[in-house]
Amino acid sequence: MSTAITASARRHERPTASWRLTDRLGLGLAWLLGLLFCAIAGAIVVFFLIEGVRYLRPALLVTNPVAGVSQGETGGFLDPLLGTVIIGAMAMAIAIPVGVAIAVWLSEFGRPTLMARVAESAIEMMAGEPAVVLALFGLTLFELPALGFLSQTSHGVVLGQSFFAAAALLSLVGLPLVVASTREGLQAIPAHVREASYALGKTKIATTRRVLLPAARPSVITGSMLGLGRVIGDTAIVLLLLGGTLTFQPANSTPVLGVLRGTGDTLTGYMYYNSPAGDGNSHSKAYAAAFVLMLIVLALNLGVDVVVRRSRRAVRWS
Amino acid sequence: MELRKPPPVRRLTGYEVPSSPPSNGNGLHAAAGFRLPARLGAPSMVAIDRMQVEELSVSYGHKPAVQSVSLPIRQGEVLALIGPSGCGKTTLLRSLNRLTELTRGASLRGRITLDDVDVAHMDATALRRRVTMVFQQPNPFPMSVFDNVAYVLREQASRRPRRAAVQGAVHEALARAGLLDEMAGSLDHPALRLSGGQQQRLCIARALAANPQVLLLDEPCSALDPVSTRLIEELIAKLREDVAVVIVTHNLQQAYRVADYVAFMYLGELVEYGSAHKMFGSPREQRTKEYIGGAFG
Ligand SMILES: Nc1ncnc2c1ncn2[C@@H]1O[C@H](COP(=O)(O)OP(=O)(O)OP(=O)(O)O)[C@@H](O)[C@H]1O
Ligand SMILES: [Mg+2]
């Protein structure tokens, strides 16, 4: 009985009941746009799922791109796939330590205040900068003779394109996400937890290393995965600074260093080359590569979800 | 000056006389006829002066929080700081281990000594290992139970000495906090998975691991259930022999149960300081009477 009363009372109080027509139209529009957005996102996933499953062959993952006329001759995308892995690892190897250090400084020290504010806006600016602008700047930078040892030099001219150069600039793409997430994680730790450590005679540095960073680890991981997703999805920096050469073009025959100083490609570069806009003309392979990249990014997002959910249970103070 | 705001005190009705010593381990409810609950233990035979607070004033910006407070802190006795919310109890407590200086805008006047040495002249980290603190919210660190205690025994951020070398001291600290038997099988479990009461006792174990001369407790039971509260009170009663204990509490029953000396603060001032017996029996000041009357009237 009482439930019936509350139900009817609730219906009576339905917030939309007394809304004006324009408000209702607005609400309807918002719903429509929201659904449209979902539909577009779903369509992208479904499209690449279908195309990917249709065109992806195991052979594509283990053969290298070759210049050719017909689909059968142009090979797969082994090198671009490896390139994505290498460039992601290198960029994050820079972005994670630097980003965590910046976040710790901003959150725990932040003095002088003016400098902290400048650093904050610099990072925000970096996050808002189009990648192609960063790429252009990077190219100018790495063409400097002083940085020639990071790429290759021919006839006295520094090429400026290499895995080193691309990773350095791509780390700037991942950095803001690492900083933001780590900082958020640090700031979520209650003040009394820090004080508990100080109150046991621990210094700020010891507290940061042994208490705060372990507590913020899920946030560091989350930020790193999001940053990595951004890094391996970038195209502009890859084309300008990695060369977009489809296969590895080592600078010399030194085993690892030669490759890293040389040019190469990633899945995104490969997709651009084989897309209708590029010169490669193997659209089906672009779709297959896109599918692989999408799987990697989805896996990263899933990883973020798992980490976040697990950490909610593990590290929690009242 | 009169008490403007009635203090937030839980009123316990019908305290009765204990016809016999508390039998169920819970003096509060076994009592029958007395107006006051049973006390836990007695002050130690010898009391050692550990700290002296002399004319201490603390302010945040221009806002005074503690004004000209002087009192002794002795090993062998438990000192309870009581008073309405915002009267400066926490501020006083945090001045004792110089945590106040981490608060921006806080300024401090007066003198605090530990074993006759001005704490202002000591190294802050060294002082805080001799005057440790337990907070209102249980706050174990995100590591195992064992490491929570071992963290205190190790040099700053170092991971040395290794586990085997600190094991004895860790076990001893856990035993002093009455947690060793309970934790025997789960020393490697994450400390944040423990119950609130266990977490708080772990925090006490952690604070004891440094072998401090003074233990500061800021409302250590206010987030806990009655059983855990009881355990911690018994622990405090036992600890007073070898460490000077200062406890802030809003629970006057608790103050009566565990404290030997009581300091009543009001609006930053120390209104009255005296033995628990006197403070709860026949306080000198009207304001004390009014505050305490709320609990035992
Ligand atoms: N960090 C701070 N900055 C500014 N003012 C503060 C700060 N901490 C405390 N105060 C002020 O100082 C006064 C004393 O606070 P304190 O925390 O010592 O009171 P308390 O007796 O512990 O209160 P409670 O019983 O509620 O814990 C209060 O008026 C409070 O507003
Ligand atoms: Mg307080």
XYZ file of C-alpha atoms and ligand atoms in Angstrom:
647
model
C 0.000 0.000 0.000
C 2.663 2.402 1.034
C 4.644 1.511 -2.043
C 1.681 2.394 -4.219
C 1.451 5.757 -2.543
C 5.116 6.540 -2.961
C 5.018 5.355 -6.549
C 2.148 7.623 -7.452
C 3.688 10.468 -5.477
C 6.899 9.972 -7.346
C 5.139 9.965 -10.658
C 3.465 13.165 -9.652
C 6.811 14.733 -8.851
C 8.506 13.594 -12.020
C 10.811 16.513 -12.702
C 9.965 16.621 -16.391
C 6.234 16.718 -15.872
C 6.076 20.471 -15.516
C 8.819 21.275 -17.992
C 8.219 23.733 -20.749
C 8.147 22.607 -24.330
C 11.560 24.110 -25.178
C 13.123 22.298 -22.243
C 11.632 19.052 -23.380
C 12.860 19.622 -26.915
C 16.323 20.340 -25.504
C 16.256 17.155 -23.491
C 15.133 15.207 -26.531
C 17.948 16.717 -28.574
C 20.493 15.833 -25.908
C 19.264 12.269 -25.927
C 19.351 12.147 -29.682
C 22.910 13.472 -29.866
C 24.032 11.115 -27.139
C 22.583 8.166 -28.998
C 24.074 9.412 -32.250
C 27.477 9.610 -30.633
C 27.153 6.084 -29.305
C 26.066 4.934 -32.724
C 29.104 6.521 -34.375
C 31.490 5.025 -31.848
C 29.794 1.654 -32.246
C 29.902 1.927 -36.024
C 33.658 2.556 -35.987
C 34.283 -0.463 -33.828
C 31.954 -2.673 -35.834
C 33.348 -1.439 -39.148
C 36.929 -2.231 -38.214
C 35.909 -5.439 -36.573
C 34.290 -6.651 -39.775
C 37.002 -5.299 -42.058
C 39.725 -6.495 -39.731
C 38.381 -10.011 -39.428
C 37.910 -10.074 -43.171
C 41.406 -8.917 -44.085
C 43.625 -9.880 -41.191
C 45.730 -12.899 -41.971
C 48.377 -14.306 -39.658
C 50.847 -13.899 -42.505
C 50.390 -10.139 -42.337
C 51.811 -10.096 -38.849
C 55.027 -11.861 -39.774
C 55.931 -10.423 -43.156
C 57.357 -7.040 -44.005
C 55.887 -4.444 -46.302
C 57.290 -4.529 -49.818
C 56.663 -2.143 -52.649
C 54.415 -3.864 -55.149
C 51.511 -3.404 -57.452
C 48.990 -6.015 -56.431
C 47.686 -6.840 -52.990
C 49.487 -10.137 -53.041
C 52.899 -8.578 -53.508
C 52.888 -5.895 -50.847
C 53.555 -8.094 -47.857
C 52.414 -7.561 -44.268
C 53.217 -5.163 -41.493
C 55.697 -6.862 -39.191
C 58.081 -3.907 -39.002
C 55.362 -1.311 -38.383
C 53.941 -3.509 -35.626
C 57.372 -3.826 -34.018
C 57.850 -0.113 -34.581
C 54.690 0.612 -32.605
C 55.931 -1.575 -29.771
C 59.419 -0.031 -29.775
C 58.243 3.533 -30.018
C 55.629 3.000 -27.304
C 58.176 1.472 -24.950
C 60.788 4.149 -25.606
C 58.393 7.058 -25.274
C 56.920 5.732 -22.031
C 60.382 4.942 -20.679
C 60.907 8.693 -20.802
C 57.373 9.863 -20.002
C 56.743 7.731 -16.900
C 59.751 8.667 -14.748
C 59.678 12.294 -15.843
C 55.905 12.528 -15.458
C 55.899 10.919 -12.017
C 58.714 13.197 -10.899
C 56.841 16.269 -12.106
C 53.617 15.107 -10.449
C 55.388 14.467 -7.144
C 57.005 17.850 -7.281
C 53.743 19.609 -8.124
C 51.695 17.750 -5.533
C 54.121 17.368 -2.631
C 56.545 20.258 -2.932
C 55.209 22.876 -5.331
C 57.632 25.576 -4.232
C 58.260 28.189 -5.351
C 54.577 28.578 -6.110
C 55.213 30.669 -9.181
C 57.414 28.017 -10.727
C 54.843 25.329 -9.962
C 52.195 27.353 -11.714
C 54.444 27.883 -14.728
C 55.187 24.162 -14.910
C 51.507 23.394 -14.655
C 50.573 25.651 -17.562
C 53.488 24.339 -19.605
C 52.151 20.826 -19.236
C 48.627 21.907 -20.020
C 49.913 23.678 -23.096
C 51.802 20.588 -24.148
C 48.646 18.545 -23.789
C 46.756 20.957 -26.004
C 49.445 21.286 -28.652
C 48.688 19.512 -31.942
C 51.170 16.695 -32.437
C 52.238 18.040 -35.808
C 53.445 21.222 -34.140
C 55.511 19.185 -31.726
C 56.790 17.172 -34.664
C 57.867 20.243 -36.574
C 59.669 21.560 -33.533
C 61.275 18.173 -32.976
C 62.551 18.005 -36.500
C 64.217 21.393 -36.145
C 65.710 20.256 -32.867
C 67.057 16.914 -34.006
C 68.496 18.358 -37.195
C 70.961 20.233 -35.022
C 74.470 18.939 -35.633
C 74.921 18.512 -31.869
C 72.135 15.912 -31.833
C 73.373 14.174 -34.942
C 74.428 11.143 -32.939
C 70.738 10.337 -32.378
C 69.922 10.008 -36.071
C 71.978 9.653 -39.237
C 74.175 12.074 -41.088
C 74.736 12.025 -44.802
C 77.094 14.409 -46.559
C 77.327 16.483 -43.386
C 73.581 16.991 -43.163
C 71.818 15.637 -40.082
C 68.653 13.820 -41.075
C 66.926 14.327 -37.720
C 64.658 11.320 -38.191
C 65.073 8.298 -35.951
C 63.419 6.209 -33.278
C 65.221 8.337 -30.701
C 63.873 11.568 -32.122
C 60.322 10.251 -32.508
C 60.296 8.690 -29.028
C 61.569 11.905 -27.457
C 58.763 13.943 -28.965
C 56.144 11.251 -28.432
C 57.060 11.156 -24.767
C 55.749 14.716 -24.618
C 52.437 13.428 -25.944
C 52.177 10.846 -23.163
C 53.629 12.999 -20.405
C 50.607 15.188 -19.559
C 48.433 12.132 -18.985
C 50.987 10.566 -16.662
C 51.361 13.818 -14.744
C 47.628 14.438 -14.423
C 46.767 10.937 -13.292
C 49.665 10.584 -10.862
C 48.933 13.949 -9.370
C 45.308 13.064 -8.900
C 46.322 9.837 -7.199
C 48.691 11.640 -4.849
C 46.114 14.219 -3.956
C 43.555 11.564 -3.145
C 45.749 10.364 -0.279
C 44.440 11.908 2.944
C 46.739 14.414 4.637
C 46.786 12.383 7.837
C 48.496 9.506 6.053
C 51.423 11.749 5.162
C 51.462 13.151 8.673
C 51.441 9.661 10.147
C 54.675 9.027 8.332
C 56.215 12.351 9.344
C 55.086 11.670 12.898
C 57.269 8.562 12.888
C 60.330 10.632 12.089
C 60.304 10.051 8.349
C 61.377 12.736 5.936
C 59.273 13.983 3.091
C 61.367 12.100 0.575
C 61.156 8.819 2.467
C 57.407 9.305 2.858
C 57.004 9.960 -0.839
C 58.994 6.903 -1.842
C 57.648 4.397 0.626
C 54.114 5.563 1.305
C 52.803 7.991 -1.283
C 54.105 6.499 -4.510
C 53.047 2.949 -3.605
C 49.624 4.292 -2.705
C 49.427 6.195 -5.972
C 50.712 3.295 -8.065
C 47.300 2.488 -9.584
C 47.048 6.088 -10.766
C 50.540 5.960 -12.227
C 49.616 2.799 -14.107
C 46.349 4.278 -15.310
C 48.047 7.440 -16.542
C 50.779 5.438 -18.232
C 48.321 3.231 -20.087
C 46.310 6.216 -21.246
C 49.533 7.947 -22.277
C 50.708 4.857 -24.133
C 47.396 4.724 -25.977
C 47.907 8.307 -27.069
C 51.511 7.651 -28.112
C 50.859 4.619 -30.284
C 47.894 6.363 -31.877
C 49.929 9.342 -33.041
C 50.703 9.753 -36.737
C 52.129 13.217 -37.284
C 55.254 12.695 -35.213
C 55.765 9.254 -36.741
C 55.643 10.590 -40.276
C 57.863 13.589 -39.620
C 60.341 12.215 -37.126
C 60.369 8.471 -37.696
C 60.359 8.830 -41.443
C 57.376 6.623 -42.198
C 59.632 4.336 -44.193
C 57.446 1.215 -43.827
C 60.408 -0.970 -42.824
C 63.344 -0.408 -40.508
C 66.105 1.497 -42.243
C 69.009 1.133 -39.810
C 71.545 3.939 -39.751
C 74.359 1.418 -39.669
C 74.942 -2.215 -38.911
C 75.295 -1.878 -35.116
C 72.691 -4.344 -33.811
C 70.242 -2.327 -31.695
C 71.610 1.180 -31.795
C 71.731 1.154 -35.564
C 68.009 0.460 -35.777
C 67.127 3.043 -33.149
C 69.207 5.687 -34.909
C 67.577 4.760 -38.179
C 64.110 5.356 -39.520
C 61.091 3.082 -39.467
C 57.353 3.103 -39.229
C 54.466 2.281 -36.947
C 51.010 0.889 -37.530
C 49.603 4.397 -37.819
C 52.191 5.377 -40.424
C 51.500 2.167 -42.288
C 47.791 2.857 -42.205
C 48.307 6.325 -43.572
C 50.477 4.949 -46.376
C 47.947 2.293 -47.326
C 44.866 4.418 -46.836
C 43.029 5.872 -49.798
C 44.968 9.088 -49.119
C 48.399 7.464 -49.194
C 50.554 5.957 -51.918
C 50.324 2.329 -50.907
C 46.889 1.536 -52.168
C 46.355 -1.604 -50.128
C 43.232 -0.483 -48.332
C 42.482 -3.895 -46.987
C 45.845 -3.953 -45.248
C 45.196 -0.548 -43.748
C 42.007 -1.969 -42.284
C 43.799 -5.003 -40.962
C 46.451 -2.797 -39.345
C 43.755 -0.544 -37.925
C 42.085 -3.565 -36.443
C 45.310 -4.658 -34.756
C 45.918 -1.153 -33.398
C 42.349 -0.978 -32.177
C 42.772 -4.265 -30.349
C 45.906 -2.957 -28.660
C 44.176 0.245 -27.578
C 41.098 -1.632 -26.363
C 43.346 -3.952 -24.368
C 45.005 -0.910 -22.786
C 41.642 0.569 -21.857
C 40.562 -2.730 -20.403
C 43.796 -2.770 -18.413
C 43.005 0.689 -17.032
C 39.566 -0.505 -15.984
C 40.968 -3.521 -14.188
C 43.623 -1.494 -12.400
C 41.153 1.147 -11.305
C 38.644 -1.392 -10.061
C 41.249 -3.410 -8.181
C 42.833 -0.357 -6.595
C 39.493 0.900 -5.321
C 39.424 -2.147 -3.119
C 43.105 -2.304 -2.213
C 44.195 1.201 -1.236
C 41.504 2.957 0.666
C 41.536 4.975 3.846
C 38.469 6.087 5.689
C 33.329 33.419 31.527
C 30.569 30.983 30.921
C 30.348 28.035 28.612
C 28.581 29.274 25.522
C 28.006 26.014 23.713
C 27.097 22.801 25.463
C 29.906 20.349 24.863
C 29.190 17.349 22.660
C 29.036 14.670 25.283
C 27.242 11.390 25.198
C 25.230 11.095 28.373
C 25.258 7.719 30.027
C 22.316 7.270 32.291
C 22.170 5.300 35.511
C 25.668 4.514 36.530
C 25.464 1.965 39.223
C 27.753 0.595 41.889
C 29.926 -2.382 41.164
C 28.877 -4.858 43.809
C 31.917 -6.886 42.952
C 34.935 -6.220 40.753
C 33.913 -6.206 37.096
C 33.557 -9.804 36.102
C 32.787 -9.702 32.412
C 35.819 -7.674 31.595
C 33.647 -4.651 31.042
C 33.692 -2.415 34.063
C 31.221 -0.016 32.549
C 28.268 -2.299 32.517
C 29.182 -4.507 35.413
C 29.002 -1.450 37.600
C 26.001 -1.017 39.856
C 25.417 1.975 42.107
C 28.576 4.053 41.596
C 28.244 7.268 39.728
C 31.610 6.728 38.141
C 32.714 3.852 35.933
C 35.539 1.556 36.921
C 39.045 2.717 36.207
C 41.534 0.675 34.290
C 44.623 0.160 36.405
C 46.379 2.688 38.550
C 49.197 5.142 37.983
C 52.631 3.679 38.143
C 54.515 3.886 41.427
C 57.093 6.174 39.932
C 56.361 9.023 37.594
C 59.158 10.459 35.485
C 58.927 13.960 34.076
C 59.392 13.593 30.349
C 58.069 16.734 28.755
C 57.339 20.187 30.038
C 55.095 22.558 28.167
C 55.825 26.122 29.226
C 53.648 29.057 28.248
C 52.882 27.525 24.870
C 50.862 29.629 22.443
C 50.073 28.553 18.911
C 48.204 30.518 16.300
C 47.167 29.896 12.732
C 47.758 33.176 10.976
C 46.300 35.674 13.387
C 43.899 33.210 14.898
C 45.091 31.921 18.263
C 44.439 28.218 18.801
C 46.385 27.574 22.002
C 47.123 30.291 24.544
C 49.750 30.158 27.280
C 49.392 26.526 28.155
C 51.777 25.029 30.698
C 51.674 21.452 31.854
C 53.928 18.493 32.566
C 53.845 15.159 30.757
C 55.022 12.240 32.813
C 55.908 8.666 32.164
C 53.963 6.399 34.467
C 50.809 8.413 34.059
C 48.248 8.879 31.354
C 47.300 12.454 30.588
C 43.925 13.105 28.974
C 43.218 16.333 27.109
C 39.529 17.122 27.126
C 37.455 20.051 26.016
C 34.863 21.066 23.461
C 35.526 20.866 19.740
C 37.977 23.443 18.432
C 39.493 24.265 21.808
C 43.015 23.452 20.638
C 43.595 19.903 21.883
C 44.904 18.626 18.583
C 46.996 21.731 18.104
C 48.613 21.264 21.500
C 49.265 17.612 20.769
C 50.794 18.359 17.392
C 53.064 20.969 18.913
C 54.628 18.323 21.093
C 56.192 16.545 18.118
C 56.490 19.681 16.018
C 53.905 18.592 13.459
C 52.407 22.082 13.679
C 55.371 23.466 11.833
C 54.244 21.557 8.730
C 51.036 23.577 8.700
C 51.437 26.726 6.708
C 50.773 29.854 8.703
C 51.112 28.186 12.075
C 53.340 30.020 14.517
C 54.412 28.923 17.948
C 55.610 30.704 21.061
C 56.732 29.302 24.359
C 58.912 26.363 25.190
C 58.507 22.614 25.113
C 61.196 20.387 26.532
C 61.791 16.690 26.272
C 64.089 15.371 28.978
C 65.118 18.967 29.638
C 66.106 19.664 26.045
C 64.144 22.257 24.109
C 62.434 20.372 21.282
C 62.943 23.351 18.989
C 66.667 22.629 19.106
C 66.286 18.968 18.285
C 66.276 17.425 14.854
C 62.592 17.131 13.949
C 62.892 13.564 12.686
C 64.778 12.501 15.815
C 62.172 14.189 18.018
C 59.338 12.473 16.191
C 60.877 9.091 16.789
C 60.877 9.808 20.515
C 57.432 11.407 20.548
C 55.257 9.346 18.226
C 51.629 9.868 17.356
C 48.470 7.945 16.518
C 45.713 9.696 14.623
C 41.953 9.718 14.776
C 41.530 7.859 11.496
C 43.381 4.554 11.336
C 45.991 5.119 8.648
C 48.176 2.096 8.033
C 50.499 2.475 5.071
C 49.739 0.599 1.859
C 52.076 -2.290 2.634
C 51.977 -5.488 4.615
C 51.322 -5.607 8.353
C 54.944 -6.535 8.916
C 56.295 -3.753 6.722
C 54.141 -1.159 8.437
C 56.086 -1.771 11.617
C 59.406 -2.475 9.920
C 59.150 0.847 8.069
C 59.644 2.622 11.375
C 62.687 0.553 12.269
C 64.459 1.198 9.018
C 66.509 4.174 8.046
C 64.274 6.655 6.152
C 63.398 5.146 2.744
C 65.859 2.282 3.014
C 64.776 -1.345 2.771
C 67.545 -2.341 5.169
C 68.065 -3.917 7.588
C 66.488 -6.956 6.056
C 63.444 -8.719 7.367
C 65.272 -11.244 9.512
C 67.157 -8.502 11.325
C 64.068 -6.518 12.293
C 61.764 -9.471 12.906
C 62.338 -9.497 16.652
C 61.594 -5.807 17.052
C 58.530 -6.010 14.818
C 57.124 -8.890 16.829
C 57.816 -7.070 20.055
C 56.008 -3.943 18.893
C 53.038 -6.004 17.722
C 53.010 -7.831 21.030
C 53.014 -4.567 22.966
C 49.989 -3.497 20.958
C 48.358 -6.839 21.715
C 48.270 -7.718 18.062
C 50.919 -10.385 17.680
C 48.797 -13.466 18.343
C 45.977 -12.126 16.222
C 48.321 -11.329 13.344
C 50.606 -14.330 13.647
C 49.399 -15.902 10.412
C 48.787 -12.738 8.461
C 51.897 -10.634 8.867
C 52.226 -10.492 5.103
C 48.663 -9.443 4.417
C 48.050 -5.899 3.256
C 47.429 -3.766 6.328
C 44.585 -1.906 4.650
C 42.553 -5.115 4.611
C 42.435 -5.312 8.408
C 39.401 -4.238 10.380
C 39.317 -0.661 11.657
C 40.162 -1.714 15.194
C 43.046 -3.890 14.059
C 44.306 -1.087 11.842
C 44.307 1.307 14.764
C 46.168 -1.138 16.985
C 48.628 -1.625 14.156
C 49.105 2.140 14.125
C 49.810 1.954 17.852
C 52.272 -0.888 17.286
C 53.932 1.214 14.624
C 54.144 4.157 16.981
C 55.636 1.921 19.679
C 58.192 0.339 17.372
C 60.410 3.383 17.550
C 60.552 2.897 21.325
C 59.302 6.378 22.029
C 59.359 8.159 25.373
C 56.031 9.791 24.685
C 53.007 8.443 22.845
C 50.430 10.913 21.566
C 46.938 9.656 20.795
C 44.484 11.982 19.074
C 40.983 10.582 19.602
C 42.261 7.096 18.797
C 38.919 5.390 19.389
C 36.463 7.801 17.850
C 36.238 5.781 14.635
C 36.043 2.408 16.373
C 33.480 0.007 17.742
C 33.107 -0.523 21.518
C 35.067 -3.776 21.572
C 38.067 -2.293 19.784
C 37.791 0.774 21.991
C 37.929 -1.423 25.032
C 41.014 -3.230 23.737
C 42.809 0.028 23.093
C 41.925 1.422 26.500
C 43.330 -1.658 28.170
C 46.423 -1.269 26.062
C 46.872 2.347 27.140
C 46.499 1.359 30.771
C 49.305 -1.159 30.349
C 51.566 1.154 28.380
C 51.781 3.899 30.964
C 54.534 2.049 32.835
C 57.143 2.585 30.138
C 55.901 5.468 28.065
C 54.268 8.781 28.793
C 50.831 8.687 27.196
C 48.827 11.748 26.182
C 45.349 11.058 24.883
C 42.865 13.499 23.396
C 39.319 12.327 23.792
C 35.780 13.590 23.568
C 34.577 10.666 25.575
C 34.714 11.653 29.211
C 33.957 8.109 30.313
C 37.043 7.091 28.457
C 39.082 9.882 30.000
C 37.982 8.709 33.396
C 38.726 5.086 32.628
C 42.254 5.550 31.353
C 43.653 8.865 32.555
C 45.531 9.658 35.745
C 45.714 13.345 34.996
C 43.262 15.420 33.049
C 43.699 18.775 31.358
C 40.531 20.641 30.473
C 40.926 23.140 27.672
C 38.497 25.754 26.553
C 38.922 28.229 23.686
C 42.647 27.599 23.560
C 43.240 28.064 27.249
C 44.074 25.469 29.809
C 41.259 25.932 32.276
C 42.194 23.284 34.750
C 44.762 20.589 35.158
C 44.628 18.012 37.907
C 44.428 14.384 38.841
C 41.563 12.492 37.273
C 40.226 11.858 40.711
C 40.007 15.518 41.494
C 38.871 16.651 38.053
C 36.010 14.210 37.946
C 35.269 14.379 41.659
C 35.510 18.010 42.652
C 36.843 20.283 39.957
C 37.941 23.715 41.065
C 36.661 25.662 38.083
C 33.046 26.291 37.274
C 33.669 25.699 33.554
C 35.151 22.305 34.242
C 32.197 21.447 36.411
C 29.788 22.369 33.672
C 31.664 20.427 31.028
C 32.185 17.321 33.087
C 28.763 17.561 34.653
C 27.331 16.846 31.240
C 28.759 13.375 31.379
C 28.432 12.356 34.991
C 25.554 14.488 36.260
N 45.405 23.929 9.804
C 44.697 24.889 10.418
N 44.604 26.123 9.869
C 43.899 27.094 10.459
N 43.241 26.948 11.601
C 43.279 25.765 12.212
C 44.002 24.663 11.649
N 43.864 23.600 12.473
C 43.096 24.005 13.473
N 42.732 25.306 13.348
C 41.921 26.079 14.282
O 42.524 26.051 15.532
C 41.574 25.844 16.546
C 41.911 24.628 17.377
O 41.814 23.480 16.563
P 42.132 22.035 17.074
O 42.086 21.136 15.903
O 43.387 22.071 17.848
O 40.897 21.759 18.025
P 40.481 20.425 18.760
O 40.355 20.768 20.187
O 41.408 19.331 18.412
O 39.058 20.148 18.151
P 38.346 18.743 17.901
O 37.934 18.274 19.246
O 37.179 19.086 17.047
O 39.319 17.860 17.242
C 40.220 25.725 15.867
O 39.556 26.949 15.995
C 40.561 25.455 14.438
O 39.624 26.090 13.603
Mg 41.177 17.454 17.334
